[in-house]
Amino acid sequence: MSYQEPQPDRPRRRGPQPPQQRGSGVGRIVGFSCLGVVGLVLVFAVGSAAVLGGEGDSARPGAEPAATASAATPDKAGATETAGRGTHKPAGQPVKIVATRTDFQGSALADGTDYTSVRITISNDGEAGIGVDPLYFSLTGTDGSRHPAELAVDENQIATVELAPGESVTGTVTGKGTFTPAYVTFVDGLLGATVRGDVVG
């Protein structure tokens, strides 16, 4: 009787296997997009800290608080209000506003509603450019009511411009309704610094 060694199992031949599907990469794209957004936020935060950090004297212990642009009290180093000109400009502020009452001059987009306009001149007395846009302004009435700027209803509306150091621009800021304007407020669109000019005339 002959002894036969058992044959090793041979792999069975199978039909062609379908190729394995890789992920579509959507997860990777979403991941990189989120990473990009986080990176932009960090860059913006560092840049803002660097810009605001330049004014860091007020952060030192014992330092006097820095003057705010909306301060109403005159100070000896830099007048916050020029008599008869309606200007608030604390020392070191790069933006100066002169505001006077003016008649509303309706544009083709005015719908017949009552509006109140103020003629302003905004000047860049700083060392860097500043952006000016009608959306950066609002009017406050003598009764304390706040009126955001209405766009394109006055034909003399202030232009959207970038002011280089030493430049200025003049135009109107218009609020909806009939009211007596007390002051105009300019808020820098990037950093949120506020400058106020009293309305005279």
PDB file of C-alpha atoms in Angstrom:
ATOM      1  CA  MET A   1       0.000   0.000   0.000  1.00  0.00           C
ATOM      2  CA  SER A   2       1.524   3.318  -1.026  1.00  0.00           C
ATOM      3  CA  TYR A   3       1.377   6.369   1.082  1.00  0.00           C
ATOM      4  CA  GLN A   4       0.425   9.617  -0.645  1.00  0.00           C
ATOM      5  CA  GLU A   5       1.139  12.895   0.901  1.00  0.00           C
ATOM      6  CA  PRO A   6      -1.845  15.178   1.137  1.00  0.00           C
ATOM      7  CA  GLN A   7      -1.741  17.860  -1.498  1.00  0.00           C
ATOM      8  CA  PRO A   8      -1.752  21.416  -0.207  1.00  0.00           C
ATOM      9  CA  ASP A   9      -4.951  23.262  -0.886  1.00  0.00           C
ATOM     10  CA  ARG A  10      -4.639  25.137  -4.076  1.00  0.00           C
ATOM     11  CA  PRO A  11      -6.204  28.534  -4.153  1.00  0.00           C
ATOM     12  CA  ARG A  12      -9.357  28.442  -6.086  1.00  0.00           C
ATOM     13  CA  ARG A  13      -9.435  30.658  -9.067  1.00  0.00           C
ATOM     14  CA  ARG A  14     -12.025  33.320  -8.752  1.00  0.00           C
ATOM     15  CA  GLY A  15     -13.448  35.598 -11.333  1.00  0.00           C
ATOM     16  CA  PRO A  16     -11.963  39.070 -11.787  1.00  0.00           C
ATOM     17  CA  GLN A  17     -12.365  41.162  -8.689  1.00  0.00           C
ATOM     18  CA  PRO A  18     -13.880  44.612  -9.013  1.00  0.00           C
ATOM     19  CA  PRO A  19     -11.382  47.381  -8.336  1.00  0.00           C
ATOM     20  CA  GLN A  20     -11.601  48.802  -4.846  1.00  0.00           C
ATOM     21  CA  GLN A  21     -13.255  52.160  -4.843  1.00  0.00           C
ATOM     22  CA  ARG A  22     -11.350  54.974  -3.291  1.00  0.00           C
ATOM     23  CA  GLY A  23     -13.085  57.746  -1.427  1.00  0.00           C
ATOM     24  CA  SER A  24     -14.233  60.612  -3.590  1.00  0.00           C
ATOM     25  CA  GLY A  25     -11.976  63.063  -1.751  1.00  0.00           C
ATOM     26  CA  VAL A  26     -14.901  65.143  -0.488  1.00  0.00           C
ATOM     27  CA  GLY A  27     -13.738  64.648   3.079  1.00  0.00           C
ATOM     28  CA  ARG A  28     -10.261  65.748   2.151  1.00  0.00           C
ATOM     29  CA  ILE A  29     -11.587  68.863   0.383  1.00  0.00           C
ATOM     30  CA  VAL A  30     -13.781  69.785   3.368  1.00  0.00           C
ATOM     31  CA  GLY A  31     -10.837  69.236   5.714  1.00  0.00           C
ATOM     32  CA  PHE A  32      -8.521  71.473   3.708  1.00  0.00           C
ATOM     33  CA  SER A  33     -11.256  74.130   3.398  1.00  0.00           C
ATOM     34  CA  CYS A  34     -11.754  74.191   7.167  1.00  0.00           C
ATOM     35  CA  LEU A  35      -8.000  74.369   7.652  1.00  0.00           C
ATOM     36  CA  GLY A  36      -7.851  77.313   5.235  1.00  0.00           C
ATOM     37  CA  VAL A  37     -10.619  79.181   7.100  1.00  0.00           C
ATOM     38  CA  VAL A  38      -8.883  78.618  10.438  1.00  0.00           C
ATOM     39  CA  GLY A  39      -5.633  79.852   8.887  1.00  0.00           C
ATOM     40  CA  LEU A  40      -7.286  83.025   7.594  1.00  0.00           C
ATOM     41  CA  VAL A  41      -8.854  83.708  10.991  1.00  0.00           C
ATOM     42  CA  LEU A  42      -5.467  83.301  12.668  1.00  0.00           C
ATOM     43  CA  VAL A  43      -3.769  85.605  10.148  1.00  0.00           C
ATOM     44  CA  PHE A  44      -6.497  88.223  10.653  1.00  0.00           C
ATOM     45  CA  ALA A  45      -6.260  87.940  14.455  1.00  0.00           C
ATOM     46  CA  VAL A  46      -2.467  88.306  14.430  1.00  0.00           C
ATOM     47  CA  GLY A  47      -2.666  91.254  12.017  1.00  0.00           C
ATOM     48  CA  SER A  48      -5.312  92.994  14.135  1.00  0.00           C
ATOM     49  CA  ALA A  49      -3.278  92.419  17.281  1.00  0.00           C
ATOM     50  CA  ALA A  50      -0.221  93.898  15.566  1.00  0.00           C
ATOM     51  CA  VAL A  51      -2.139  96.981  14.416  1.00  0.00           C
ATOM     52  CA  LEU A  52      -3.851  97.503  17.750  1.00  0.00           C
ATOM     53  CA  GLY A  53      -0.688  96.615  19.657  1.00  0.00           C
ATOM     54  CA  GLY A  54       1.024  99.668  18.177  1.00  0.00           C
ATOM     55  CA  GLU A  55      -1.123 101.794  20.429  1.00  0.00           C
ATOM     56  CA  GLY A  56       0.059  99.755  23.406  1.00  0.00           C
ATOM     57  CA  ASP A  57       0.950 102.604  25.794  1.00  0.00           C
ATOM     58  CA  SER A  58      -2.484 102.272  27.356  1.00  0.00           C
ATOM     59  CA  ALA A  59      -1.759  98.619  28.165  1.00  0.00           C
ATOM     60  CA  ARG A  60       1.112  99.534  30.529  1.00  0.00           C
ATOM     61  CA  PRO A  61       0.249  99.565  34.230  1.00  0.00           C
ATOM     62  CA  GLY A  62      -0.170 103.126  35.452  1.00  0.00           C
ATOM     63  CA  ALA A  63      -0.601 104.572  31.965  1.00  0.00           C
ATOM     64  CA  GLU A  64      -3.399 107.028  31.424  1.00  0.00           C
ATOM     65  CA  PRO A  65      -6.300 105.662  29.365  1.00  0.00           C
ATOM     66  CA  ALA A  66      -6.124 106.622  25.697  1.00  0.00           C
ATOM     67  CA  ALA A  67      -8.572 109.225  24.456  1.00  0.00           C
ATOM     68  CA  THR A  68     -11.513 107.834  22.540  1.00  0.00           C
ATOM     69  CA  ALA A  69     -12.720 109.367  19.324  1.00  0.00           C
ATOM     70  CA  SER A  70     -16.183 109.943  20.736  1.00  0.00           C
ATOM     71  CA  ALA A  71     -14.970 111.815  23.818  1.00  0.00           C
ATOM     72  CA  ALA A  72     -16.915 115.034  24.195  1.00  0.00           C
ATOM     73  CA  THR A  73     -14.580 116.776  26.656  1.00  0.00           C
ATOM     74  CA  PRO A  74     -11.892 118.994  25.182  1.00  0.00           C
ATOM     75  CA  ASP A  75      -8.336 118.214  26.237  1.00  0.00           C
ATOM     76  CA  LYS A  76      -5.339 120.537  26.249  1.00  0.00           C
ATOM     77  CA  ALA A  77      -3.016 118.411  24.067  1.00  0.00           C
ATOM     78  CA  GLY A  78      -5.394 118.218  21.122  1.00  0.00           C
ATOM     79  CA  ALA A  79      -8.748 119.938  20.926  1.00  0.00           C
ATOM     80  CA  THR A  80     -11.624 117.517  20.678  1.00  0.00           C
ATOM     81  CA  GLU A  81     -13.958 120.182  19.447  1.00  0.00           C
ATOM     82  CA  THR A  82     -13.261 123.206  17.307  1.00  0.00           C
ATOM     83  CA  ALA A  83     -15.773 125.910  18.057  1.00  0.00           C
ATOM     84  CA  GLY A  84     -18.141 126.565  15.183  1.00  0.00           C
ATOM     85  CA  ARG A  85     -16.740 123.695  13.065  1.00  0.00           C
ATOM     86  CA  GLY A  86     -18.479 120.710  14.682  1.00  0.00           C
ATOM     87  CA  THR A  87     -15.344 118.561  14.841  1.00  0.00           C
ATOM     88  CA  HIS A  88     -14.309 115.877  17.313  1.00  0.00           C
ATOM     89  CA  LYS A  89     -10.665 114.960  16.918  1.00  0.00           C
ATOM     90  CA  PRO A  90      -8.791 113.603  19.923  1.00  0.00           C
ATOM     91  CA  ALA A  91      -5.026 113.825  19.798  1.00  0.00           C
ATOM     92  CA  GLY A  92      -3.537 111.057  17.697  1.00  0.00           C
ATOM     93  CA  GLN A  93      -6.729 110.239  15.782  1.00  0.00           C
ATOM     94  CA  PRO A  94      -6.138 109.952  12.035  1.00  0.00           C
ATOM     95  CA  VAL A  95      -9.709 110.827  11.005  1.00  0.00           C
ATOM     96  CA  LYS A  96     -11.269 114.292  11.163  1.00  0.00           C
ATOM     97  CA  ILE A  97     -14.954 115.017  10.429  1.00  0.00           C
ATOM     98  CA  VAL A  98     -16.601 118.375   9.772  1.00  0.00           C
ATOM     99  CA  ALA A  99     -20.415 118.155   9.552  1.00  0.00           C
ATOM    100  CA  THR A 100     -22.980 120.812   8.619  1.00  0.00           C
ATOM    101  CA  ARG A 101     -26.722 120.738   7.985  1.00  0.00           C
ATOM    102  CA  THR A 102     -27.789 120.769   4.355  1.00  0.00           C
ATOM    103  CA  ASP A 103     -30.940 120.357   2.286  1.00  0.00           C
ATOM    104  CA  PHE A 104     -31.845 116.900   1.035  1.00  0.00           C
ATOM    105  CA  GLN A 105     -31.356 116.660  -2.755  1.00  0.00           C
ATOM    106  CA  GLY A 106     -33.359 113.619  -3.831  1.00  0.00           C
ATOM    107  CA  SER A 107     -31.867 111.300  -6.432  1.00  0.00           C
ATOM    108  CA  ALA A 108     -33.829 109.171  -8.895  1.00  0.00           C
ATOM    109  CA  LEU A 109     -33.860 106.412  -6.246  1.00  0.00           C
ATOM    110  CA  ALA A 110     -35.592 108.518  -3.587  1.00  0.00           C
ATOM    111  CA  ASP A 111     -39.108 107.162  -3.107  1.00  0.00           C
ATOM    112  CA  GLY A 112     -40.840 110.280  -1.795  1.00  0.00           C
ATOM    113  CA  THR A 113     -40.178 109.414   1.854  1.00  0.00           C
ATOM    114  CA  ASP A 114     -38.911 112.188   4.122  1.00  0.00           C
ATOM    115  CA  TYR A 115     -35.121 112.233   4.503  1.00  0.00           C
ATOM    116  CA  THR A 116     -32.593 114.331   6.414  1.00  0.00           C
ATOM    117  CA  SER A 117     -29.114 114.980   4.996  1.00  0.00           C
ATOM    118  CA  VAL A 118     -25.877 116.209   6.546  1.00  0.00           C
ATOM    119  CA  ARG A 119     -22.927 117.487   4.472  1.00  0.00           C
ATOM    120  CA  ILE A 120     -19.664 116.092   5.790  1.00  0.00           C
ATOM    121  CA  THR A 121     -15.998 116.421   4.969  1.00  0.00           C
ATOM    122  CA  ILE A 122     -13.850 113.553   6.213  1.00  0.00           C
ATOM    123  CA  SER A 123     -10.070 114.007   6.224  1.00  0.00           C
ATOM    124  CA  ASN A 124      -7.240 111.532   6.698  1.00  0.00           C
ATOM    125  CA  ASP A 125      -4.714 113.150   9.033  1.00  0.00           C
ATOM    126  CA  GLY A 126      -2.963 109.845   9.737  1.00  0.00           C
ATOM    127  CA  GLU A 127      -0.040 108.045   8.151  1.00  0.00           C
ATOM    128  CA  ALA A 128      -1.977 105.163   6.549  1.00  0.00           C
ATOM    129  CA  GLY A 129      -4.874 105.007   4.110  1.00  0.00           C
ATOM    130  CA  ILE A 130      -8.460 104.782   5.383  1.00  0.00           C
ATOM    131  CA  GLY A 131     -11.522 103.448   3.609  1.00  0.00           C
ATOM    132  CA  VAL A 132     -14.617 105.633   3.343  1.00  0.00           C
ATOM    133  CA  ASP A 133     -18.006 104.153   2.478  1.00  0.00           C
ATOM    134  CA  PRO A 134     -21.550 105.505   3.033  1.00  0.00           C
ATOM    135  CA  LEU A 135     -22.271 102.336   5.029  1.00  0.00           C
ATOM    136  CA  TYR A 136     -19.685 103.381   7.632  1.00  0.00           C
ATOM    137  CA  PHE A 137     -21.810 106.395   8.701  1.00  0.00           C
ATOM    138  CA  SER A 138     -24.891 106.966  10.804  1.00  0.00           C
ATOM    139  CA  LEU A 139     -26.726 110.054  12.051  1.00  0.00           C
ATOM    140  CA  THR A 140     -28.005 110.679  15.569  1.00  0.00           C
ATOM    141  CA  GLY A 141     -30.834 113.131  16.191  1.00  0.00           C
ATOM    142  CA  THR A 142     -31.077 115.627  19.026  1.00  0.00           C
ATOM    143  CA  ASP A 143     -33.698 113.312  20.546  1.00  0.00           C
ATOM    144  CA  GLY A 144     -31.151 110.468  20.648  1.00  0.00           C
ATOM    145  CA  SER A 145     -32.654 108.549  17.716  1.00  0.00           C
ATOM    146  CA  ARG A 146     -30.103 106.756  15.543  1.00  0.00           C
ATOM    147  CA  HIS A 147     -30.497 106.733  11.752  1.00  0.00           C
ATOM    148  CA  PRO A 148     -28.294 104.465   9.593  1.00  0.00           C
ATOM    149  CA  ALA A 149     -27.195 105.933   6.269  1.00  0.00           C
ATOM    150  CA  GLU A 150     -29.695 105.465   3.437  1.00  0.00           C
ATOM    151  CA  LEU A 151     -27.886 104.537   0.240  1.00  0.00           C
ATOM    152  CA  ALA A 152     -28.130 106.485  -3.034  1.00  0.00           C
ATOM    153  CA  VAL A 153     -31.182 108.573  -2.107  1.00  0.00           C
ATOM    154  CA  ASP A 154     -29.305 111.901  -2.050  1.00  0.00           C
ATOM    155  CA  GLU A 155     -27.602 112.865  -5.290  1.00  0.00           C
ATOM    156  CA  ASN A 156     -24.645 114.309  -3.340  1.00  0.00           C
ATOM    157  CA  GLN A 157     -23.971 111.140  -1.315  1.00  0.00           C
ATOM    158  CA  ILE A 158     -20.394 110.746  -0.073  1.00  0.00           C
ATOM    159  CA  ALA A 159     -18.319 108.524  -2.359  1.00  0.00           C
ATOM    160  CA  THR A 160     -16.788 105.159  -1.599  1.00  0.00           C
ATOM    161  CA  VAL A 161     -13.052 105.931  -1.690  1.00  0.00           C
ATOM    162  CA  GLU A 162      -9.702 105.077  -0.170  1.00  0.00           C
ATOM    163  CA  LEU A 163      -8.175 108.222   1.327  1.00  0.00           C
ATOM    164  CA  ALA A 164      -4.397 108.473   1.290  1.00  0.00           C
ATOM    165  CA  PRO A 165      -2.737 110.469   4.079  1.00  0.00           C
ATOM    166  CA  GLY A 166      -3.580 114.154   3.699  1.00  0.00           C
ATOM    167  CA  GLU A 167      -6.597 113.576   1.433  1.00  0.00           C
ATOM    168  CA  SER A 168     -10.244 114.411   2.169  1.00  0.00           C
ATOM    169  CA  VAL A 169     -13.645 113.844   0.576  1.00  0.00           C
ATOM    170  CA  THR A 170     -16.939 115.718   0.891  1.00  0.00           C
ATOM    171  CA  GLY A 171     -20.483 114.483   0.401  1.00  0.00           C
ATOM    172  CA  THR A 172     -23.766 113.895   2.184  1.00  0.00           C
ATOM    173  CA  VAL A 173     -24.920 111.273   4.633  1.00  0.00           C
ATOM    174  CA  THR A 174     -28.691 110.805   4.680  1.00  0.00           C
ATOM    175  CA  GLY A 175     -31.025 109.287   7.245  1.00  0.00           C
ATOM    176  CA  LYS A 176     -34.659 108.295   6.802  1.00  0.00           C
ATOM    177  CA  GLY A 177     -37.258 110.578   8.339  1.00  0.00           C
ATOM    178  CA  THR A 178     -37.408 114.207   9.399  1.00  0.00           C
ATOM    179  CA  PHE A 179     -35.274 114.911  12.458  1.00  0.00           C
ATOM    180  CA  THR A 180     -32.751 117.438  13.729  1.00  0.00           C
ATOM    181  CA  PRO A 181     -29.275 115.883  13.379  1.00  0.00           C
ATOM    182  CA  ALA A 182     -26.978 116.295  16.390  1.00  0.00           C
ATOM    183  CA  TYR A 183     -23.925 114.400  15.198  1.00  0.00           C
ATOM    184  CA  VAL A 184     -22.618 112.026  12.534  1.00  0.00           C
ATOM    185  CA  THR A 185     -20.700 108.879  13.458  1.00  0.00           C
ATOM    186  CA  PHE A 186     -18.050 107.216  11.289  1.00  0.00           C
ATOM    187  CA  VAL A 187     -17.092 103.630  12.136  1.00  0.00           C
ATOM    188  CA  ASP A 188     -13.980 102.269  10.453  1.00  0.00           C
ATOM    189  CA  GLY A 189     -15.121  99.175   8.585  1.00  0.00           C
ATOM    190  CA  LEU A 190     -12.102  97.047   9.520  1.00  0.00           C
ATOM    191  CA  LEU A 191     -11.142  97.849  13.081  1.00  0.00           C
ATOM    192  CA  GLY A 192     -14.338  99.415  14.357  1.00  0.00           C
ATOM    193  CA  ALA A 193     -12.733 102.673  15.586  1.00  0.00           C
ATOM    194  CA  THR A 194     -15.413 105.347  16.000  1.00  0.00           C
ATOM    195  CA  VAL A 195     -15.100 109.040  15.163  1.00  0.00           C
ATOM    196  CA  ARG A 196     -17.902 111.519  15.757  1.00  0.00           C
ATOM    197  CA  GLY A 197     -18.503 114.976  14.329  1.00  0.00           C
ATOM    198  CA  ASP A 198     -21.111 117.361  15.727  1.00  0.00           C
ATOM    199  CA  VAL A 199     -23.497 118.825  13.177  1.00  0.00           C
ATOM    200  CA  VAL A 200     -23.481 122.619  13.059  1.00  0.00           C
ATOM    201  CA  GLY A 201     -25.494 125.137  11.093  1.00  0.00           C
TER     202      GLY A 201
END
